[in-house]
Phi, psi and omega in degrees: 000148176256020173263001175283288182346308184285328197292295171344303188304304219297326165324314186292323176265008177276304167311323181279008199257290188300009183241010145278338164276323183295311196312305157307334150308318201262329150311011163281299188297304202283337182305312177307336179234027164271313176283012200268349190283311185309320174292325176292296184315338161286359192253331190259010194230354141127057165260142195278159166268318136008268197311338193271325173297332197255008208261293192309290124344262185328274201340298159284000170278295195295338146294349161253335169315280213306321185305312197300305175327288221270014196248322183282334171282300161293345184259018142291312177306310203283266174352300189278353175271304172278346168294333188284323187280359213284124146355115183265020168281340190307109157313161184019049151330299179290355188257071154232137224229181103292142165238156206280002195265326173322307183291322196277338198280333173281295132014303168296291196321308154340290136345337154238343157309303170272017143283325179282309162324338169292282154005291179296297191290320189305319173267346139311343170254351162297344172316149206230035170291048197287314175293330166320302202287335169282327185313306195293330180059222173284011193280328174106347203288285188315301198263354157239009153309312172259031189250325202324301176317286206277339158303308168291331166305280201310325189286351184230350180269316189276005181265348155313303184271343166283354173294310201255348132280032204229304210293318161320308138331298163320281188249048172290316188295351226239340196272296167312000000 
């Protein structure tokens, strides 16, 4: 039977969905606390903050809309590519598909992944720490200090899972 092999597979791309996720978080975060000296100074020239959070918020959104668009577009393209390259001896060739519940399900994950990351700078400039954030000017010191700490997690959660699909892959290969 292939369904332990496909279940086996489909764990392996959940882990790369999640070591894609972490990745993208975590270049979410440092775009953020790249920008906190600039936000402060929009903060000190009476910009709301609010208004600056939602800014912020849109901005990681509409930056995971589009990544899930073009991640849903290859990977219909991509699909419909090994099919074509594929043996035509392979049972049930032809019912192999993108499914829409797969594509929507990545597509969400994507999605809230840049609302929540979106988030994280955004309630981070509600904090009402402004001189810190004029202090630091381009330097950088302040506002990523405190970023540091939840950057180094994502950074040790994904060399974790990729450890553990690497370990996993082996002896998928090792099992076939």
């Amino acid at each position: 039977s292939l369904k332990t092999p496909l279940l086996v597979l489909l764990g392996g791309v959940g882990f790369v969905l999640l070591i894609a996720c972490a990745n993208v978080a975590n270049l979410l975060l440092v775009r953020g606390v790249g920008r906190a000296s600039e936000l402060a100074v929009r903060t000190a020239l009476g910009a709301e903050r609010g208004r600056l959070a939602r800014q912020l918020v849109t901005e990681s959104v509409l930056l995971a809309i589009v990544g899930g668009a073009v991640a849903t577009v290859l990977a219909i393209g991509g699909t419909m590519l090994l099919v074509r390259a594929a043996p035509q001896n392979i049972p049930r060739l032809d019912q192999i598909h993108s499914d829409g519940l797969v594509l929507g399900t990545t597509f969400g994950v994507a999605l809230i992944v840049g609302l929540v990351f979106g988030l994280i700078p955004a309630l981070q400039l509600l904090r009402p720490d402004l001189a810190q954030g004029l202090r630091a000017g381009g330097r950088g010191t302040g506002a990523a200090r405190s970023g540091n700490r939840f950057r180094r997690i994502l950074v040790v959660a994904e060399v974790a899972l990729a450890v553990m699909l690497l370990a996993g892959a082996g002896l998928l290969i090792r099992s076939f």
